[in-house]
mmCIF file with all atom_site columns, C-alpha atoms in Angstrom:
data_model
loop_
_atom_site.group_PDB
_atom_site.id
_atom_site.type_symbol
_atom_site.label_atom_id
_atom_site.label_alt_id
_atom_site.label_comp_id
_atom_site.label_asym_id
_atom_site.label_entity_id
_atom_site.label_seq_id
_atom_site.pdbx_PDB_ins_code
_atom_site.Cartn_x
_atom_site.Cartn_y
_atom_site.Cartn_z
_atom_site.occupancy
_atom_site.B_iso_or_equiv
_atom_site.pdbx_formal_charge
_atom_site.auth_seq_id
_atom_site.auth_comp_id
_atom_site.auth_asym_id
_atom_site.auth_atom_id
_atom_site.pdbx_PDB_model_num
ATOM 1   C CA . MET A 1 1   ? 0.000   0.000  0.000   1.00 0.00 ? 1   MET A CA 1
ATOM 2   C CA . ASP A 1 2   ? 1.520   3.347  -1.005  1.00 0.00 ? 2   ASP A CA 1
ATOM 3   C CA . ASN A 1 3   ? 1.388   6.644  0.886   1.00 0.00 ? 3   ASN A CA 1
ATOM 4   C CA . ALA A 1 4   ? -1.567  8.002  -1.083  1.00 0.00 ? 4   ALA A CA 1
ATOM 5   C CA . GLN A 1 5   ? -3.656  4.949  -0.278  1.00 0.00 ? 5   GLN A CA 1
ATOM 6   C CA . VAL A 1 6   ? -2.729  5.078  3.409   1.00 0.00 ? 6   VAL A CA 1
ATOM 7   C CA . LEU A 1 7   ? -3.589  8.765  3.517   1.00 0.00 ? 7   LEU A CA 1
ATOM 8   C CA . ALA A 1 8   ? -6.915  8.174  1.796   1.00 0.00 ? 8   ALA A CA 1
ATOM 9   C CA . GLN A 1 9   ? -7.719  5.368  4.230   1.00 0.00 ? 9   GLN A CA 1
ATOM 10  C CA . LEU A 1 10  ? -6.850  7.507  7.258   1.00 0.00 ? 10  LEU A CA 1
ATOM 11  C CA . MET A 1 11  ? -8.933  10.393 5.935   1.00 0.00 ? 11  MET A CA 1
ATOM 12  C CA . GLY A 1 12  ? -11.858 8.009  5.405   1.00 0.00 ? 12  GLY A CA 1
ATOM 13  C CA . GLN A 1 13  ? -11.578 6.742  8.954   1.00 0.00 ? 13  GLN A CA 1
ATOM 14  C CA . ALA A 1 14  ? -11.428 10.272 10.362  1.00 0.00 ? 14  ALA A CA 1
ATOM 15  C CA . ARG A 1 15  ? -14.423 11.290 8.285   1.00 0.00 ? 15  ARG A CA 1
ATOM 16  C CA . GLN A 1 16  ? -16.400 8.339  9.645   1.00 0.00 ? 16  GLN A CA 1
ATOM 17  C CA . ASP A 1 17  ? -15.474 9.468  13.140  1.00 0.00 ? 17  ASP A CA 1
ATOM 18  C CA . GLY A 1 18  ? -16.983 12.884 12.478  1.00 0.00 ? 18  GLY A CA 1
ATOM 19  C CA . ALA A 1 19  ? -14.174 15.022 11.057  1.00 0.00 ? 19  ALA A CA 1
ATOM 20  C CA . ASP A 1 20  ? -15.032 17.388 8.195   1.00 0.00 ? 20  ASP A CA 1
ATOM 21  C CA . LEU A 1 21  ? -13.364 16.498 4.856   1.00 0.00 ? 21  LEU A CA 1
ATOM 22  C CA . ALA A 1 22  ? -12.255 20.107 4.284   1.00 0.00 ? 22  ALA A CA 1
ATOM 23  C CA . THR A 1 23  ? -10.631 20.173 7.729   1.00 0.00 ? 23  THR A CA 1
ATOM 24  C CA . LEU A 1 24  ? -8.875  16.881 7.023   1.00 0.00 ? 24  LEU A CA 1
ATOM 25  C CA . ARG A 1 25  ? -7.552  18.142 3.686   1.00 0.00 ? 25  ARG A CA 1
ATOM 26  C CA . ALA A 1 26  ? -6.322  21.341 5.332   1.00 0.00 ? 26  ALA A CA 1
ATOM 27  C CA . MET A 1 27  ? -4.562  19.319 8.031   1.00 0.00 ? 27  MET A CA 1
ATOM 28  C CA . VAL A 1 28  ? -2.889  17.093 5.454   1.00 0.00 ? 28  VAL A CA 1
ATOM 29  C CA . GLU A 1 29  ? -1.798  20.070 3.383   1.00 0.00 ? 29  GLU A CA 1
ATOM 30  C CA . GLU A 1 30  ? -0.399  21.834 6.438   1.00 0.00 ? 30  GLU A CA 1
ATOM 31  C CA . ALA A 1 31  ? 1.400   18.674 7.542   1.00 0.00 ? 31  ALA A CA 1
ATOM 32  C CA . GLY A 1 32  ? 2.952   18.431 4.084   1.00 0.00 ? 32  GLY A CA 1
ATOM 33  C CA . GLU A 1 33  ? 4.124   22.035 4.248   1.00 0.00 ? 33  GLU A CA 1
ATOM 34  C CA . VAL A 1 34  ? 5.623   21.524 7.699   1.00 0.00 ? 34  VAL A CA 1
ATOM 35  C CA . GLY A 1 35  ? 7.392   18.342 6.570   1.00 0.00 ? 35  GLY A CA 1
ATOM 36  C CA . ALA A 1 36  ? 8.774   19.982 3.441   1.00 0.00 ? 36  ALA A CA 1
ATOM 37  C CA . THR A 1 37  ? 9.991   22.992 5.420   1.00 0.00 ? 37  THR A CA 1
ATOM 38  C CA . ARG A 1 38  ? 11.633  20.705 7.977   1.00 0.00 ? 38  ARG A CA 1
ATOM 39  C CA . ALA A 1 39  ? 13.388  18.718 5.246   1.00 0.00 ? 39  ALA A CA 1
ATOM 40  C CA . LEU A 1 40  ? 14.637  21.874 3.514   1.00 0.00 ? 40  LEU A CA 1
ATOM 41  C CA . THR A 1 41  ? 15.861  23.256 6.833   1.00 0.00 ? 41  THR A CA 1
ATOM 42  C CA . ARG A 1 42  ? 17.805  20.062 7.542   1.00 0.00 ? 42  ARG A CA 1
ATOM 43  C CA . LEU A 1 43  ? 19.425  20.362 4.130   1.00 0.00 ? 43  LEU A CA 1
ATOM 44  C CA . GLY A 1 44  ? 20.289  24.012 4.719   1.00 0.00 ? 44  GLY A CA 1
ATOM 45  C CA . LEU A 1 45  ? 17.999  25.224 1.932   1.00 0.00 ? 45  LEU A CA 1
ATOM 46  C CA . GLU A 1 46  ? 15.468  27.232 3.907   1.00 0.00 ? 46  GLU A CA 1
ATOM 47  C CA . ASP A 1 47  ? 16.702  30.738 3.088   1.00 0.00 ? 47  ASP A CA 1
ATOM 48  C CA . ALA A 1 48  ? 15.858  32.968 0.137   1.00 0.00 ? 48  ALA A CA 1
ATOM 49  C CA . ALA A 1 49  ? 19.216  32.314 -1.556  1.00 0.00 ? 49  ALA A CA 1
ATOM 50  C CA . ALA A 1 50  ? 18.565  28.557 -1.755  1.00 0.00 ? 50  ALA A CA 1
ATOM 51  C CA . HIS A 1 51  ? 17.136  28.774 -5.274  1.00 0.00 ? 51  HIS A CA 1
ATOM 52  C CA . GLY A 1 52  ? 20.270  30.496 -6.535  1.00 0.00 ? 52  GLY A CA 1
ATOM 53  C CA . ASP A 1 53  ? 22.476  28.058 -4.650  1.00 0.00 ? 53  ASP A CA 1
ATOM 54  C CA . MET A 1 54  ? 20.751  25.074 -6.224  1.00 0.00 ? 54  MET A CA 1
ATOM 55  C CA . LYS A 1 55  ? 21.016  26.646 -9.684  1.00 0.00 ? 55  LYS A CA 1
ATOM 56  C CA . GLU A 1 56  ? 24.721  27.288 -9.130  1.00 0.00 ? 56  GLU A CA 1
ATOM 57  C CA . LEU A 1 57  ? 25.284  23.723 -7.908  1.00 0.00 ? 57  LEU A CA 1
ATOM 58  C CA . ARG A 1 58  ? 23.535  22.341 -10.980 1.00 0.00 ? 58  ARG A CA 1
ATOM 59  C CA . GLU A 1 59  ? 25.734  24.473 -13.237 1.00 0.00 ? 59  GLU A CA 1
ATOM 60  C CA . LEU A 1 60  ? 28.834  23.329 -11.369 1.00 0.00 ? 60  LEU A CA 1
ATOM 61  C CA . LEU A 1 61  ? 27.794  19.698 -11.696 1.00 0.00 ? 61  LEU A CA 1
ATOM 62  C CA . ALA A 1 62  ? 27.152  20.145 -15.420 1.00 0.00 ? 62  ALA A CA 1
ATOM 63  C CA . ALA A 1 63  ? 30.595  21.746 -15.847 1.00 0.00 ? 63  ALA A CA 1
ATOM 64  C CA . TRP A 1 64  ? 32.207  18.876 -13.935 1.00 0.00 ? 64  TRP A CA 1
ATOM 65  C CA . ARG A 1 65  ? 30.494  16.324 -16.177 1.00 0.00 ? 65  ARG A CA 1
ATOM 66  C CA . ASP A 1 66  ? 31.605  18.217 -19.294 1.00 0.00 ? 66  ASP A CA 1
ATOM 67  C CA . ALA A 1 67  ? 35.195  18.326 -17.995 1.00 0.00 ? 67  ALA A CA 1
ATOM 68  C CA . LYS A 1 68  ? 35.182  14.578 -17.282 1.00 0.00 ? 68  LYS A CA 1
ATOM 69  C CA . ARG A 1 69  ? 33.820  13.884 -20.754 1.00 0.00 ? 69  ARG A CA 1
ATOM 70  C CA . SER A 1 70  ? 36.438  16.119 -22.388 1.00 0.00 ? 70  SER A CA 1
ATOM 71  C CA . ALA A 1 71  ? 39.263  14.540 -20.376 1.00 0.00 ? 71  ALA A CA 1
ATOM 72  C CA . ALA A 1 72  ? 38.132  11.056 -21.353 1.00 0.00 ? 72  ALA A CA 1
ATOM 73  C CA . ARG A 1 73  ? 37.932  12.018 -25.021 1.00 0.00 ? 73  ARG A CA 1
ATOM 74  C CA . ALA A 1 74  ? 41.403  13.580 -24.884 1.00 0.00 ? 74  ALA A CA 1
ATOM 75  C CA . ALA A 1 75  ? 42.865  10.487 -23.216 1.00 0.00 ? 75  ALA A CA 1
ATOM 76  C CA . ILE A 1 76  ? 41.286  8.208  -25.803 1.00 0.00 ? 76  ILE A CA 1
ATOM 77  C CA . GLY A 1 77  ? 42.595  10.460 -28.572 1.00 0.00 ? 77  GLY A CA 1
ATOM 78  C CA . TRP A 1 78  ? 46.145  10.263 -27.203 1.00 0.00 ? 78  TRP A CA 1
ATOM 79  C CA . VAL A 1 79  ? 45.975  6.472  -26.892 1.00 0.00 ? 79  VAL A CA 1
ATOM 80  C CA . VAL A 1 80  ? 44.753  6.162  -30.482 1.00 0.00 ? 80  VAL A CA 1
ATOM 81  C CA . ARG A 1 81  ? 47.523  8.461  -31.715 1.00 0.00 ? 81  ARG A CA 1
ATOM 82  C CA . MET A 1 82  ? 50.155  6.448  -29.829 1.00 0.00 ? 82  MET A CA 1
ATOM 83  C CA . LEU A 1 83  ? 48.857  3.187  -31.265 1.00 0.00 ? 83  LEU A CA 1
ATOM 84  C CA . LEU A 1 84  ? 48.877  4.629  -34.780 1.00 0.00 ? 84  LEU A CA 1
ATOM 85  C CA . ALA A 1 85  ? 52.444  5.873  -34.266 1.00 0.00 ? 85  ALA A CA 1
ATOM 86  C CA . LEU A 1 86  ? 53.518  2.417  -33.092 1.00 0.00 ? 86  LEU A CA 1
ATOM 87  C CA . VAL A 1 87  ? 51.881  0.817  -36.106 1.00 0.00 ? 87  VAL A CA 1
ATOM 88  C CA . LEU A 1 88  ? 53.662  3.303  -38.372 1.00 0.00 ? 88  LEU A CA 1
ATOM 89  C CA . VAL A 1 89  ? 57.009  2.571  -36.715 1.00 0.00 ? 89  VAL A CA 1
ATOM 90  C CA . GLY A 1 90  ? 56.354  -1.158 -37.057 1.00 0.00 ? 90  GLY A CA 1
ATOM 91  C CA . VAL A 1 91  ? 55.536  -0.797 -40.749 1.00 0.00 ? 91  VAL A CA 1
ATOM 92  C CA . ALA A 1 92  ? 58.692  1.294  -41.251 1.00 0.00 ? 92  ALA A CA 1
ATOM 93  C CA . VAL A 1 93  ? 60.846  -1.332 -39.537 1.00 0.00 ? 93  VAL A CA 1
ATOM 94  C CA . LYS A 1 94  ? 59.253  -4.178 -41.502 1.00 0.00 ? 94  LYS A CA 1
ATOM 95  C CA . THR A 1 95  ? 59.746  -2.452 -44.855 1.00 0.00 ? 95  THR A CA 1
ATOM 96  C CA . GLY A 1 96  ? 63.341  -1.515 -44.094 1.00 0.00 ? 96  GLY A CA 1
ATOM 97  C CA . PHE A 1 97  ? 62.708  2.218  -44.096 1.00 0.00 ? 97  PHE A CA 1
ATOM 98  C CA . GLY A 1 98  ? 65.490  2.713  -41.496 1.00 0.00 ? 98  GLY A CA 1
ATOM 99  C CA . ALA A 1 99  ? 68.108  1.316  -43.869 1.00 0.00 ? 99  ALA A CA 1
ATOM 100 C CA . TRP A 1 100 ? 66.726  3.400  -46.733 1.00 0.00 ? 100 TRP A CA 1
ATOM 101 C CA . VAL A 1 101 ? 67.132  6.629  -44.737 1.00 0.00 ? 101 VAL A CA 1
ATOM 102 C CA . ARG A 1 102 ? 70.807  5.904  -44.019 1.00 0.00 ? 102 ARG A CA 1
#
């Protein structure tokens, strides 16, 4: 049973016991607001600058991911170049290019 079903069941029970549905909805909404505020406070995101901080963190994370991707591509490029250079040296040795240059 998920949270929505539990909440609906509890509201149904309270309504049967005489609570007004509008009052129950208001209580649930207020409880949600209090819980969300408590969670944000625990995370240190309760102030007005939190929106900007989160935006800045997302930008920083995106930049970090781009840097990792670029570094990986550069490393792969260098490995491919080294392998091609080794193949070229091997072909030169096999064909006797070293003796031809002398």
